[in-house]
Amino acid sequence: MSTYLEIKPLTKQAFAPFGDVIEADPGTMRLINGGTTERYHALAEPVVVGAPERLIFSIFRGRPRRFPYTIDMMERHPYGSQSFMPLSGRPFLVAVSADEDGRPGVPQVFLAQAGRGVNYFPNVWHHPLMALGEVSDFLVVDRDNPAANLEEKTFDAPYMIMEPRL
Ligand SMILES: NC(=O)N[C@@H](O)C(=O)O
Ligand code: NI
């Protein structure tokens, strides 16, 4: 009998142990370009850990997950952060876990409302990209050479999530 996980709204506070929420936070806004542009400043900081490696921009084109969805594994990137910012303006799902002696704990699942992205701190357990509803593009900033920056663990007992109400 699989455990069904609750899907919670993504908030800065709830996500703080795992990373940053990237959104046009009015508290970060400064007017630039003669007042024609609002700069939402320093929302997150992409970092590389250990040996120097490029930070790069990529676009991930994610196919939507089907539900009920089984979360049977988590991954982490020990040597850098990884951020996902929707280009499609659609919500998506984020699942993260605390580390328990080198393995992911029970996942916490968040619904990232439209216009919000996330930046995972280095070495934070997370599930690979979960797009919702239709093929969705995401701007991703992370460390180059991804194959040398990936640890994956499979759960002995997978978890399930139902389709979120949008
Ligand atoms: N493999 C890859 O680049 N994607 C994952 O890191 C992910 O978090 O989606
Ligand atoms: Ni990842």
PDB file of N, CA and C in Angstrom, residues 39-78:
ATOM      1  N   ARG A  39      13.390  45.976 -11.900  1.00  0.00           N
ATOM      2  CA  ARG A  39      14.405  44.924 -11.698  1.00  0.00           C
ATOM      3  C   ARG A  39      14.113  44.246 -10.377  1.00  0.00           C
ATOM      4  N   TYR A  40      13.790  42.974 -10.421  1.00  0.00           N
ATOM      5  CA  TYR A  40      13.602  42.180  -9.200  1.00  0.00           C
ATOM      6  C   TYR A  40      14.952  41.528  -8.921  1.00  0.00           C
ATOM      7  N   HIS A  41      15.651  42.113  -7.965  1.00  0.00           N
ATOM      8  CA  HIS A  41      17.098  41.956  -7.848  1.00  0.00           C
ATOM      9  C   HIS A  41      17.510  40.787  -6.952  1.00  0.00           C
ATOM     10  N   ALA A  42      18.499  40.002  -7.450  1.00  0.00           N
ATOM     11  CA  ALA A  42      19.187  38.990  -6.622  1.00  0.00           C
ATOM     12  C   ALA A  42      18.195  38.044  -5.947  1.00  0.00           C
ATOM     13  N   LEU A  43      17.369  37.415  -6.738  1.00  0.00           N
ATOM     14  CA  LEU A  43      16.344  36.510  -6.196  1.00  0.00           C
ATOM     15  C   LEU A  43      16.922  35.193  -5.721  1.00  0.00           C
ATOM     16  N   ALA A  44      18.048  34.816  -6.301  1.00  0.00           N
ATOM     17  CA  ALA A  44      18.723  33.572  -5.913  1.00  0.00           C
ATOM     18  C   ALA A  44      20.155  33.661  -6.412  1.00  0.00           C
ATOM     19  N   GLU A  45      21.000  32.751  -5.908  1.00  0.00           N
ATOM     20  CA  GLU A  45      22.404  32.793  -6.309  1.00  0.00           C
ATOM     21  C   GLU A  45      22.841  31.432  -6.820  1.00  0.00           C
ATOM     22  N   PRO A  46      23.075  31.280  -8.131  1.00  0.00           N
ATOM     23  CA  PRO A  46      23.582  30.015  -8.659  1.00  0.00           C
ATOM     24  C   PRO A  46      25.022  29.820  -8.201  1.00  0.00           C
ATOM     25  N   VAL A  47      25.356  28.652  -7.700  1.00  0.00           N
ATOM     26  CA  VAL A  47      26.703  28.411  -7.185  1.00  0.00           C
ATOM     27  C   VAL A  47      27.267  27.087  -7.694  1.00  0.00           C
ATOM     28  N   VAL A  48      28.598  27.079  -7.801  1.00  0.00           N
ATOM     29  CA  VAL A  48      29.346  25.862  -8.091  1.00  0.00           C
ATOM     30  C   VAL A  48      30.144  25.533  -6.836  1.00  0.00           C
ATOM     31  N   VAL A  49      30.218  24.267  -6.469  1.00  0.00           N
ATOM     32  CA  VAL A  49      30.938  23.836  -5.264  1.00  0.00           C
ATOM     33  C   VAL A  49      32.122  22.973  -5.698  1.00  0.00           C
ATOM     34  N   GLY A  50      33.272  23.202  -5.081  1.00  0.00           N
ATOM     35  CA  GLY A  50      34.431  22.350  -5.380  1.00  0.00           C
ATOM     36  C   GLY A  50      35.145  22.813  -6.636  1.00  0.00           C
ATOM     37  N   ALA A  51      35.568  21.854  -7.435  1.00  0.00           N
ATOM     38  CA  ALA A  51      36.390  22.189  -8.609  1.00  0.00           C
ATOM     39  C   ALA A  51      35.644  23.183  -9.510  1.00  0.00           C
ATOM     40  N   PRO A  52      36.363  24.178 -10.028  1.00  0.00           N
ATOM     41  CA  PRO A  52      35.678  25.171 -10.865  1.00  0.00           C
ATOM     42  C   PRO A  52      35.074  24.535 -12.121  1.00  0.00           C
ATOM     43  N   GLU A  53      33.850  24.872 -12.390  1.00  0.00           N
ATOM     44  CA  GLU A  53      33.138  24.378 -13.578  1.00  0.00           C
ATOM     45  C   GLU A  53      32.201  25.499 -13.978  1.00  0.00           C
ATOM     46  N   ARG A  54      31.884  25.577 -15.274  1.00  0.00           N
ATOM     47  CA  ARG A  54      31.013  26.675 -15.745  1.00  0.00           C
ATOM     48  C   ARG A  54      29.629  26.569 -15.113  1.00  0.00           C
ATOM     49  N   LEU A  55      28.996  27.707 -14.864  1.00  0.00           N
ATOM     50  CA  LEU A  55      27.549  27.778 -14.638  1.00  0.00           C
ATOM     51  C   LEU A  55      26.929  28.058 -15.996  1.00  0.00           C
ATOM     52  N   ILE A  56      25.882  27.317 -16.339  1.00  0.00           N
ATOM     53  CA  ILE A  56      25.330  27.443 -17.695  1.00  0.00           C
ATOM     54  C   ILE A  56      23.817  27.615 -17.654  1.00  0.00           C
ATOM     55  N   PHE A  57      23.285  28.218 -18.701  1.00  0.00           N
ATOM     56  CA  PHE A  57      21.827  28.295 -18.928  1.00  0.00           C
ATOM     57  C   PHE A  57      21.452  27.167 -19.875  1.00  0.00           C
ATOM     58  N   SER A  58      20.366  26.469 -19.560  1.00  0.00           N
ATOM     59  CA  SER A  58      19.803  25.471 -20.479  1.00  0.00           C
ATOM     60  C   SER A  58      18.296  25.682 -20.505  1.00  0.00           C
ATOM     61  N   ILE A  59      17.640  25.100 -21.498  1.00  0.00           N
ATOM     62  CA  ILE A  59      16.176  25.046 -21.508  1.00  0.00           C
ATOM     63  C   ILE A  59      15.771  23.582 -21.425  1.00  0.00           C
ATOM     64  N   PHE A  60      14.955  23.268 -20.429  1.00  0.00           N
ATOM     65  CA  PHE A  60      14.405  21.921 -20.283  1.00  0.00           C
ATOM     66  C   PHE A  60      12.983  21.965 -20.831  1.00  0.00           C
ATOM     67  N   ARG A  61      12.672  21.118 -21.783  1.00  0.00           N
ATOM     68  CA  ARG A  61      11.314  21.027 -22.325  1.00  0.00           C
ATOM     69  C   ARG A  61      10.679  19.773 -21.715  1.00  0.00           C
ATOM     70  N   GLY A  62       9.891  19.962 -20.658  1.00  0.00           N
ATOM     71  CA  GLY A  62       9.353  18.839 -19.900  1.00  0.00           C
ATOM     72  C   GLY A  62       7.974  18.390 -20.370  1.00  0.00           C
ATOM     73  N   ARG A  63       7.863  17.071 -20.583  1.00  0.00           N
ATOM     74  CA  ARG A  63       6.515  16.541 -20.886  1.00  0.00           C
ATOM     75  C   ARG A  63       5.756  16.414 -19.569  1.00  0.00           C
ATOM     76  N   PRO A  64       4.429  16.647 -19.602  1.00  0.00           N
ATOM     77  CA  PRO A  64       3.673  16.613 -18.344  1.00  0.00           C
ATOM     78  C   PRO A  64       3.660  15.224 -17.731  1.00  0.00           C
ATOM     79  N   ARG A  65       3.721  15.176 -16.396  1.00  0.00           N
ATOM     80  CA  ARG A  65       3.601  13.897 -15.683  1.00  0.00           C
ATOM     81  C   ARG A  65       2.145  13.459 -15.696  1.00  0.00           C
ATOM     82  N   ARG A  66       1.959  12.137 -15.666  1.00  0.00           N
ATOM     83  CA  ARG A  66       0.606  11.567 -15.619  1.00  0.00           C
ATOM     84  C   ARG A  66       0.314  11.153 -14.170  1.00  0.00           C
ATOM     85  N   PHE A  67      -0.959  11.225 -13.809  1.00  0.00           N
ATOM     86  CA  PHE A  67      -1.315  10.963 -12.405  1.00  0.00           C
ATOM     87  C   PHE A  67      -2.316   9.822 -12.292  1.00  0.00           C
ATOM     88  N   PRO A  68      -2.393   9.137 -11.197  1.00  0.00           N
ATOM     89  CA  PRO A  68      -1.515   9.275 -10.026  1.00  0.00           C
ATOM     90  C   PRO A  68      -0.065   9.015 -10.420  1.00  0.00           C
ATOM     91  N   TYR A  69       0.839   9.775  -9.827  1.00  0.00           N
ATOM     92  CA  TYR A  69       2.250   9.700 -10.198  1.00  0.00           C
ATOM     93  C   TYR A  69       3.034   9.048  -9.071  1.00  0.00           C
ATOM     94  N   THR A  70       3.951   8.189  -9.443  1.00  0.00           N
ATOM     95  CA  THR A  70       4.775   7.483  -8.461  1.00  0.00           C
ATOM     96  C   THR A  70       6.133   8.167  -8.311  1.00  0.00           C
ATOM     97  N   ILE A  71       6.423   8.600  -7.106  1.00  0.00           N
ATOM     98  CA  ILE A  71       7.757   9.122  -6.798  1.00  0.00           C
ATOM     99  C   ILE A  71       8.560   7.959  -6.234  1.00  0.00           C
ATOM    100  N   ASP A  72       9.397   7.373  -7.088  1.00  0.00           N
ATOM    101  CA  ASP A  72      10.150   6.187  -6.638  1.00  0.00           C
ATOM    102  C   ASP A  72      11.640   6.470  -6.465  1.00  0.00           C
ATOM    103  N   MET A  73      12.053   7.716  -6.774  1.00  0.00           N
ATOM    104  CA  MET A  73      13.470   8.057  -6.629  1.00  0.00           C
ATOM    105  C   MET A  73      13.652   9.542  -6.393  1.00  0.00           C
ATOM    106  N   MET A  74      14.813   9.905  -5.885  1.00  0.00           N
ATOM    107  CA  MET A  74      15.194  11.309  -5.765  1.00  0.00           C
ATOM    108  C   MET A  74      16.640  11.417  -6.247  1.00  0.00           C
ATOM    109  N   GLU A  75      17.042  12.633  -6.565  1.00  0.00           N
ATOM    110  CA  GLU A  75      18.419  12.854  -7.005  1.00  0.00           C
ATOM    111  C   GLU A  75      18.970  14.093  -6.300  1.00  0.00           C
ATOM    112  N   ARG A  76      20.265  14.268  -6.386  1.00  0.00           N
ATOM    113  CA  ARG A  76      20.861  15.516  -5.912  1.00  0.00           C
ATOM    114  C   ARG A  76      22.147  15.792  -6.689  1.00  0.00           C
ATOM    115  N   HIS A  77      22.535  17.063  -6.636  1.00  0.00           N
ATOM    116  CA  HIS A  77      23.723  17.527  -7.370  1.00  0.00           C
ATOM    117  C   HIS A  77      24.708  18.094  -6.339  1.00  0.00           C
ATOM    118  N   PRO A  78      25.715  17.292  -5.980  1.00  0.00           N
ATOM    119  CA  PRO A  78      26.582  17.707  -4.861  1.00  0.00           C
ATOM    120  C   PRO A  78      27.405  18.960  -5.141  1.00  0.00           C
TER     121      PRO A  78
END
